[in-house]
XYZ file of C-alpha atoms in Angstrom:
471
model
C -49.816 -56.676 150.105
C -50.344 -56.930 153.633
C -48.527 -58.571 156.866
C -51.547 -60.391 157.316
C -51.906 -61.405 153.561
C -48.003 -62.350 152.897
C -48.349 -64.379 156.494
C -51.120 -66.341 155.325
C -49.884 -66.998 152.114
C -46.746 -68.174 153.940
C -47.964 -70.643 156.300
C -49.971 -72.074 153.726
C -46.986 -73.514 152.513
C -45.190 -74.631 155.231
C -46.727 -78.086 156.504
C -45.541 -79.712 152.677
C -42.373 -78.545 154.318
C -42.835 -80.025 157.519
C -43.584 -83.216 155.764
C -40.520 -83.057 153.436
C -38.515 -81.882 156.190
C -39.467 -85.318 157.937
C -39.691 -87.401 154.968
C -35.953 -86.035 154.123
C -34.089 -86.677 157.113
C -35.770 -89.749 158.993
C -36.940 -92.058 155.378
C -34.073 -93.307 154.795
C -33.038 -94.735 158.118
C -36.916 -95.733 159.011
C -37.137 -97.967 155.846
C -33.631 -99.307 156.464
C -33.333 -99.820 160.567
C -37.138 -99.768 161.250
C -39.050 -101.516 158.173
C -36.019 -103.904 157.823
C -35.576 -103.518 153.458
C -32.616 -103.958 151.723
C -30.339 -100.682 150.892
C -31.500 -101.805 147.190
C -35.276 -101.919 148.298
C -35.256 -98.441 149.999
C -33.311 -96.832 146.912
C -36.027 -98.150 144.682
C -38.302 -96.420 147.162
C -36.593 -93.363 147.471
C -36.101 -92.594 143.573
C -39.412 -94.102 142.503
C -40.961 -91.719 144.917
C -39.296 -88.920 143.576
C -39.674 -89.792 139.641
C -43.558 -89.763 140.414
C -43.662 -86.414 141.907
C -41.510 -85.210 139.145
C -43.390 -86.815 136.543
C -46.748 -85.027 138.058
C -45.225 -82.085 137.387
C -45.671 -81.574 134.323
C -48.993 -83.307 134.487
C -50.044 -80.893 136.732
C -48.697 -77.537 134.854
C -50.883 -78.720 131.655
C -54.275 -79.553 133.648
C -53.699 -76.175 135.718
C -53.480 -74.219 133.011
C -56.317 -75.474 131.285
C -57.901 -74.877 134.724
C -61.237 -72.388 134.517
C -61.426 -69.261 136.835
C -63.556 -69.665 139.964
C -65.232 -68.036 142.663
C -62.323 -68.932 144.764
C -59.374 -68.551 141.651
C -57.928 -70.765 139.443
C -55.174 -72.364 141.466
C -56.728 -72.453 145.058
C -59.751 -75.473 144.255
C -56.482 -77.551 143.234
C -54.877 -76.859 146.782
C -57.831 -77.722 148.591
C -58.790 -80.827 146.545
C -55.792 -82.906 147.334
C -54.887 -81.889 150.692
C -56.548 -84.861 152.720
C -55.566 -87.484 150.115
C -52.179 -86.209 151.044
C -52.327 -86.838 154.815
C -54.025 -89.679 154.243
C -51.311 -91.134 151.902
C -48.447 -89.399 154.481
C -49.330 -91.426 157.505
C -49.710 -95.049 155.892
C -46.258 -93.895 154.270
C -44.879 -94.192 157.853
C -46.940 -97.166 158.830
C -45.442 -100.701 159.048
C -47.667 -102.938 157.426
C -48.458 -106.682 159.007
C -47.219 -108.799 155.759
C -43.325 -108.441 155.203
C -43.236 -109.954 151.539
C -45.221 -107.112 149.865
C -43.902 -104.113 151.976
C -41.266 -103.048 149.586
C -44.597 -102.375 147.142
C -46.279 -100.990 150.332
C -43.693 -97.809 150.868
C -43.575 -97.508 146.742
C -46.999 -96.990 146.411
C -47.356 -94.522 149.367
C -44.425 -92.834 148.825
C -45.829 -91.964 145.296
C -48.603 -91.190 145.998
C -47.749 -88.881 148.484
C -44.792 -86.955 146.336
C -47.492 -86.890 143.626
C -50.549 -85.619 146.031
C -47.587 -82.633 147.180
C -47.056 -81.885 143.751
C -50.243 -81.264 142.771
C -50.145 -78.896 145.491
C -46.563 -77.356 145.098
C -47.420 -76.448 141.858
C -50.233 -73.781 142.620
C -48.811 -72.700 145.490
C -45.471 -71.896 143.884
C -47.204 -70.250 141.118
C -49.619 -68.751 143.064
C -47.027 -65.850 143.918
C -47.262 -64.393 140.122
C -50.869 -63.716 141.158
C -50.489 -62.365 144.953
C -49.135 -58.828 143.139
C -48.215 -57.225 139.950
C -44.865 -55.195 142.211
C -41.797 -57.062 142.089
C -41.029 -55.698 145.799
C -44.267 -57.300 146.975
C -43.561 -60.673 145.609
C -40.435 -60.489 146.795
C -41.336 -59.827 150.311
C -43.948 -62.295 149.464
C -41.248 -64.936 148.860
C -39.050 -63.844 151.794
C -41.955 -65.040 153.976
C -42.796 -68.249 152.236
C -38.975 -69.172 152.714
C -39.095 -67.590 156.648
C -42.224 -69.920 157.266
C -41.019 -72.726 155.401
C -37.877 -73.175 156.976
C -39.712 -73.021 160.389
C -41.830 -76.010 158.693
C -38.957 -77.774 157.984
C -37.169 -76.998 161.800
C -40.599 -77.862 162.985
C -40.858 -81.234 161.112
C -37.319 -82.108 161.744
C -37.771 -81.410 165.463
C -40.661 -83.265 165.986
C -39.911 -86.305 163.717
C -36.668 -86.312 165.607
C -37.397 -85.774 169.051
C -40.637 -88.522 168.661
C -38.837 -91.285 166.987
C -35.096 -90.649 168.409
C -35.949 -93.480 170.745
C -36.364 -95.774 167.641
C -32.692 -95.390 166.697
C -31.031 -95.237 170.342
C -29.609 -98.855 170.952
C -28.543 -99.206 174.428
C -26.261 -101.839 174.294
C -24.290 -99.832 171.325
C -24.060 -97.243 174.014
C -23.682 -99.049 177.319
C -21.279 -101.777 175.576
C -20.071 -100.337 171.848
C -18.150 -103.140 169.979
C -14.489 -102.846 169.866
C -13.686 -103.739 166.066
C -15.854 -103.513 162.987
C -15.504 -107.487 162.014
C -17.603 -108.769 165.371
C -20.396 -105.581 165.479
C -22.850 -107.507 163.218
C -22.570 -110.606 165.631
C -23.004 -108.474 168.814
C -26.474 -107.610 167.414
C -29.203 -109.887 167.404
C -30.306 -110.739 163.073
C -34.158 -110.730 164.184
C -35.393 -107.471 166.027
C -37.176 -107.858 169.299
C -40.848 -107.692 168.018
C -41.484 -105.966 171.300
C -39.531 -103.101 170.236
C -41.340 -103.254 166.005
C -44.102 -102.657 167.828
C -43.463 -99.722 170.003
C -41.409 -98.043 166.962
C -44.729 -98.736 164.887
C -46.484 -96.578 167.754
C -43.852 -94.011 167.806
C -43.926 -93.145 164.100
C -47.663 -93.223 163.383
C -47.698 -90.359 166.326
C -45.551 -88.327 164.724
C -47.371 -88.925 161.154
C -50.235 -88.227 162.818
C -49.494 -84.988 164.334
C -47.826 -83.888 160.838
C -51.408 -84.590 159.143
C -52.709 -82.557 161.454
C -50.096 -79.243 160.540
C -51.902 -80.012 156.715
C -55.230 -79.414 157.736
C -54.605 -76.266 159.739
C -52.179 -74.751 156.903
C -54.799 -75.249 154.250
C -57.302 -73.259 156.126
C -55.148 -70.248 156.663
C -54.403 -70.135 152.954
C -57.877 -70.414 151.854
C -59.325 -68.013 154.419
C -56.485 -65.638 154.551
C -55.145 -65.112 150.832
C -57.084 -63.634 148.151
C -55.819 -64.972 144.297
C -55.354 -62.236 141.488
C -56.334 -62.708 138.093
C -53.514 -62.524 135.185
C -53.430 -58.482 135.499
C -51.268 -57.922 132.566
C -53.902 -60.322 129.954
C -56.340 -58.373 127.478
C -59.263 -60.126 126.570
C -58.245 -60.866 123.392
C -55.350 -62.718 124.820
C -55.598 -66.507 124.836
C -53.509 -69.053 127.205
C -50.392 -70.841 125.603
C -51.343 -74.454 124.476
C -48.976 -76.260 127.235
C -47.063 -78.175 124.575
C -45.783 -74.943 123.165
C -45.588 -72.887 126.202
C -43.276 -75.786 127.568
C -40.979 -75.526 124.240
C -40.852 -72.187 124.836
C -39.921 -72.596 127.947
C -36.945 -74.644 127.193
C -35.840 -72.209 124.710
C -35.467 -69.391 127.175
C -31.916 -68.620 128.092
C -32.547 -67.260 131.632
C -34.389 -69.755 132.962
C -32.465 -72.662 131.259
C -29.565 -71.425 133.341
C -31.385 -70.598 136.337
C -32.597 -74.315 136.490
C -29.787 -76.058 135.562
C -28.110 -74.380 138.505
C -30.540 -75.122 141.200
C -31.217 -78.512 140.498
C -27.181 -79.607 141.028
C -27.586 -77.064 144.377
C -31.037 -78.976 145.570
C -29.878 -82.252 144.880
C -26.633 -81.850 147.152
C -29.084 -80.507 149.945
C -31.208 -83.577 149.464
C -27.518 -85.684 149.798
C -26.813 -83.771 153.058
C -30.195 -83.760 154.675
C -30.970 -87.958 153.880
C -27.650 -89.024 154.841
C -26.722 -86.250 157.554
C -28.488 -88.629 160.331
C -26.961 -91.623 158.861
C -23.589 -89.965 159.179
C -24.257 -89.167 162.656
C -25.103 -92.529 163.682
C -22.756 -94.360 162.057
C -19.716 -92.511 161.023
C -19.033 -89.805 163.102
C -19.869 -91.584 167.164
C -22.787 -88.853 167.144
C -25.419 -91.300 167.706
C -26.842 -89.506 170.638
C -27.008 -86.040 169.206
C -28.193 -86.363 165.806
C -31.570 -84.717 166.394
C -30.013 -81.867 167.900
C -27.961 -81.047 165.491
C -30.758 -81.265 162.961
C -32.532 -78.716 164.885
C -29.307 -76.295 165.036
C -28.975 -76.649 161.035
C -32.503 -75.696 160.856
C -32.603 -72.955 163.015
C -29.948 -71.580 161.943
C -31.655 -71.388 158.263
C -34.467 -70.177 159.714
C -33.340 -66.901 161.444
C -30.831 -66.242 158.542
C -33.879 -65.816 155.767
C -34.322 -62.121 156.494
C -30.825 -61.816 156.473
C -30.177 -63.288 152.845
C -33.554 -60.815 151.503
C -31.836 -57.646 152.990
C -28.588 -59.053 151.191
C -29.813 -59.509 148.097
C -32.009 -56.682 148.213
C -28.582 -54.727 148.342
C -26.022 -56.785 146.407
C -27.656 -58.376 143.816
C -29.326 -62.323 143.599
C -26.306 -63.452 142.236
C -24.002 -62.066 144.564
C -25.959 -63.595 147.360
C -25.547 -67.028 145.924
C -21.922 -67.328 146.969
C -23.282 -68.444 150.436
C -24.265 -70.782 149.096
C -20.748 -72.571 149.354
C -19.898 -71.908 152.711
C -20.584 -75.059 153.613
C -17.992 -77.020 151.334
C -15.286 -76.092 153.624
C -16.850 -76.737 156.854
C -18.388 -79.982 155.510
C -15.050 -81.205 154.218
C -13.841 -80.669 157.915
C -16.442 -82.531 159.813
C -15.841 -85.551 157.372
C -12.191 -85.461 158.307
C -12.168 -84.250 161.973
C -15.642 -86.142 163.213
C -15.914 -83.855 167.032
C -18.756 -82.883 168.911
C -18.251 -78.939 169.060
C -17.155 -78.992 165.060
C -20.781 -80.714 164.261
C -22.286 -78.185 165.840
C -20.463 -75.588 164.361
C -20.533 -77.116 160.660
C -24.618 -77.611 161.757
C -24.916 -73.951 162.143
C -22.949 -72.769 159.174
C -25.067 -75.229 156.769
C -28.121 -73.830 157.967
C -26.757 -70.495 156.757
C -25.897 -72.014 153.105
C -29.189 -74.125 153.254
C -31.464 -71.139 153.798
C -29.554 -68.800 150.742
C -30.322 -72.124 148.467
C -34.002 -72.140 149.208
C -34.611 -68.580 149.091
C -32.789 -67.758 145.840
C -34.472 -69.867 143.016
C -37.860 -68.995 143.836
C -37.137 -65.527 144.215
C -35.308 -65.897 141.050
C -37.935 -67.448 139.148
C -40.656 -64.416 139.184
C -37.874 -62.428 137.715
C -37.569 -64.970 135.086
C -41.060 -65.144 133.885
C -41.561 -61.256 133.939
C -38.879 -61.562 131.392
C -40.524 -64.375 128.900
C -43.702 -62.403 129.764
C -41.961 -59.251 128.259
C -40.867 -61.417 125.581
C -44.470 -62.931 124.844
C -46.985 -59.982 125.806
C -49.879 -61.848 123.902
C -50.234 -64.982 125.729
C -51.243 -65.806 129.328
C -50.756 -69.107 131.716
C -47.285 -69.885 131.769
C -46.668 -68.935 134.747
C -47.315 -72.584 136.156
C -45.445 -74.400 133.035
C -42.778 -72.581 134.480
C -42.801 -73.813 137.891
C -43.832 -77.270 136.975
C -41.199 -77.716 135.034
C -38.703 -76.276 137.465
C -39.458 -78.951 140.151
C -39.778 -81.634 138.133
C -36.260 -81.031 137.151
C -35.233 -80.335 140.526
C -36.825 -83.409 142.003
C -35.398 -86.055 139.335
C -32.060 -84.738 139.880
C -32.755 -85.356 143.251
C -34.368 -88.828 142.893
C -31.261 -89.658 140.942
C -28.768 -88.560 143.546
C -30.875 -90.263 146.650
C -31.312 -92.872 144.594
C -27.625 -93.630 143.911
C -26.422 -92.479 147.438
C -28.641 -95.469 148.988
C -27.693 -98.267 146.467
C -23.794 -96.927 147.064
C -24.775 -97.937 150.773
C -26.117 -101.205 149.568
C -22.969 -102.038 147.652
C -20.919 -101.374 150.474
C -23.006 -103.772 152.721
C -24.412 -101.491 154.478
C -26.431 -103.586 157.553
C -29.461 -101.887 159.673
C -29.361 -102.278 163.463
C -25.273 -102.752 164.084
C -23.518 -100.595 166.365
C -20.958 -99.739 163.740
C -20.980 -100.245 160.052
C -17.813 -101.488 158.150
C -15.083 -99.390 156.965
C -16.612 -99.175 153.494
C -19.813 -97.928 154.421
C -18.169 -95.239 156.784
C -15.942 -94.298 153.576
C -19.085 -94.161 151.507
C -21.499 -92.080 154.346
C -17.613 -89.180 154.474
C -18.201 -89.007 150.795
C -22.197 -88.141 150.394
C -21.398 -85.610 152.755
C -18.699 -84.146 151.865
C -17.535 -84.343 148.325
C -20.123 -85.177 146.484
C -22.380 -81.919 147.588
C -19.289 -79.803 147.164
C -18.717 -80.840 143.260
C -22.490 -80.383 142.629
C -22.342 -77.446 144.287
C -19.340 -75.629 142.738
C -20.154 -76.314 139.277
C -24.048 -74.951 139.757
C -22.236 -72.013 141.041
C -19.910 -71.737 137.756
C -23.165 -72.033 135.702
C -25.164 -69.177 137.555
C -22.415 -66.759 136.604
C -23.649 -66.885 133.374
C -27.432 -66.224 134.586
C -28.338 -62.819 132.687
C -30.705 -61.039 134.678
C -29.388 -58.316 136.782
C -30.630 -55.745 138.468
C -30.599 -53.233 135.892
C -32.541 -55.105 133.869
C -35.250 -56.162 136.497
C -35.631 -52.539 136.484
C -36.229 -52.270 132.988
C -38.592 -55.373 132.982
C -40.507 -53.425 135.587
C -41.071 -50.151 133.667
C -42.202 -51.833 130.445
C -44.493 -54.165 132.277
C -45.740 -50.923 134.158
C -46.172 -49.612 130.361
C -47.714 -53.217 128.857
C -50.532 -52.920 131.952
């Protein structure tokens, strides 16, 4: 593969990033201090929003791999189909409607249809890496600069998100006069927003949506002019494509990959706990009101230039073995929660970026491995490659729904109240345990379970040579 080719196929991906990236950290706190819904309301949203991408998942897998071949491939036509239903659904996700009775339904129905509209994208795109290159080095290197790219995406949509609508969430009289005790703080904020002030967040946020549509258009050209899509090279013509029903039972029966997921999704779902609540922690927990956008930035660029760094390490040591940064975050997470200081956020910022960017770029350089080895397994039968995928996210992205979910009805339950300079004790208590223990548990025990992830080097090696043979 070329520079130019692996680039391409790379940037492709990275405005669903961008999106997520913006959707991850500033959702939460737009639907609770800027849409004005209950903690209950936007955990509905949240996990609904998530189930429905997750659910497409699947969906999409078994339509996809009935798809034909075309001109332009199999799995590019779905890519460029749904791309401007997905900006389109993106920016009224972010838009405040006029009526205040139905908007609850009105960030449900976007939010849906905008994780479902990314799925049916995610899916081919993901896949598409099984038919970029028949060498396991190239799809590596493939992967190391999807992850590269898409961690830029993400620092990109974090920083602009962040440094459009920070204005939103600066209240000057919690800085010019912050309350004393947490009984009064509620009272010291006026119940009904200035509607001066609805307005000009209303303006702030469909700017940035805007500007984030306009990353998906751009992206899907580059992919579409700049990657070319392989058919299956290891199918003869006898071969026909698993039925999806029993390519997805199969699936489930194979040990590698059953162990591969069940790891990631407990890792993913405590990133998705740190990234949704990370802001909220800033603002309300940790006197960091002022700085949260930076340090969003620092976590992300610190991911960002550490990508080349985890594919050199695990290029030497072994997938697994690079996994273990993975938990260098607990500690340093565990510390911010208990010492909340300026220079230690930034430091913790930094050190999460580091953990952040092993846990994207190990699954999904993981996964190729994994379906070399059913395809060794199964040398008679063709399109799996996106039942696998499919079926990873959608298990990643209802564990996540479940954990978002929970984490913003826990606020709820604790009375968590949008606009106050400081919450109550409870919901401080509950904001030092999203980011702290919670992640660490989920984290340490998809650790345990990846030590028992068979696929080593050696026997990539192997794979290789009787795939090599197979073609």
């Amino acid at each position: 593969l070329s520079i130019c080719s692996k680039l391409c196929y790379a940037i492709g991906g990275a405005p669903n990033q961008v999106a997520g990236s913006a959707t991850a950290f500033f959702l939460q706190i737009y639907l609770l201090d800027i849409a004005h819904i209950t903690p209950f309301h936007a955990s509905l949203v949240l996990f609904i929003g998530k189930a429905s991408g997750a659910v497409t998942d699947p969906v999409a897998g078994f339509f996809i791999s009935k798809s034909r071949w075309t001109r332009i491939g199999r799995l590019m036509p779905w890519m460029l189909a749904c791309t401007p239903f997905t900006v389109v659904s993106y920016f009224f996700m972010w838009y405040l409607p006029p009526f205040v009775w139905g908007r609850v339904a009105w960030y449900v129905t976007f939010h849906c249809l905008f994780q479902a509209l990314t799925t049916l994208f995610q899916v081919p795109y993901s896949a598409l890496t099984m038919f970029l290159s028949t060498d396991q080095k190239d799809r590596d290197s493939a992967t190391a600069y999807r992850m590269t790219i898409e961690v830029l995406g993400t620092l990109i949509g974090a920083a602009l998100q962040g440094q459009i609508v920070a204005s939103a969430h600066v209240s000057h009289h919690c800085t010019v006069n912050p309350p004393v005790n947490t009984t009064d703080s509620w009272h010291d904020t006026p119940s009904i927003p200035d509607p001066s002030d609805i307005l000009s967040h209303q303006v702030i946020y469909k700017i940035a949506a805007g500007v984030i549509g306009g990353v998906y258009l751009l992206g899907i050209v580059i992919l579409f002019l700049g990657v070319k899509e392989k058919d299956d090279p290891y199918a003869l013509n006898s071969d026909r494509a698993i039925p999806f029903c029993k390519g997805l039972a199969l699936t489930m029966k194979h040990g590698p990959y059953v162990k591969l997921t069940a790891s990631f999704l407990l890792i993913s779902t405590a990133v998705q706990l740190e990234q949704n609540n990370f802001v909220l922690f800033c603002t309300n927990a940790a006197g960091l009101r002022s700085h949260f956008q930076y340090l969003v930035v620092t976590i992300l660029v610190s991911a960002a230039v550490s990508i080349p760094f985890w594919q050199k390490f695990l290029q030497r040591f072994g997938k697994k073995c690079a996994a273990c940064g993975i938990s260098w975050m607990i500690p340093f997470a565990v510390m911010l929660v208990t010492i909340p200081n300026l220079i230690l956020a930034y430091f913790v910022a930094f050190i999460s970026g580091l953990s952040i960017a092993a846990s994207l770029l190990l699954p999904w350089s993981m996964l190729p491995d994994v379906v070399d080895n059913f395809r060794l397994q199964n040398p008679h039968g063709k399109g799996q490659e996106t039942i696998f995928y499919s079926s990873y996210v959608f298990f990643t992205k209802i564990s996540a729904g479940i954990g978002l979910g929970i984490s913003a009805a826990g606020l709820g339950f604790t009375g968590y109240k949008p606009g106050t300079c400081r919450q109550s004790d409870d919901v401080i208590l509950t904001l030092k345990i999203l980011i702290g223990a919670v992640p660490a548990v989920l984290i340490l025990v998809g650790l345990f379970i990846l030590l028992f992830y068979p696929i080593t080097e050696q026997s990539r090696k192997e794979t290789k040579l009787a795939l090599e043979e197979l073609r």
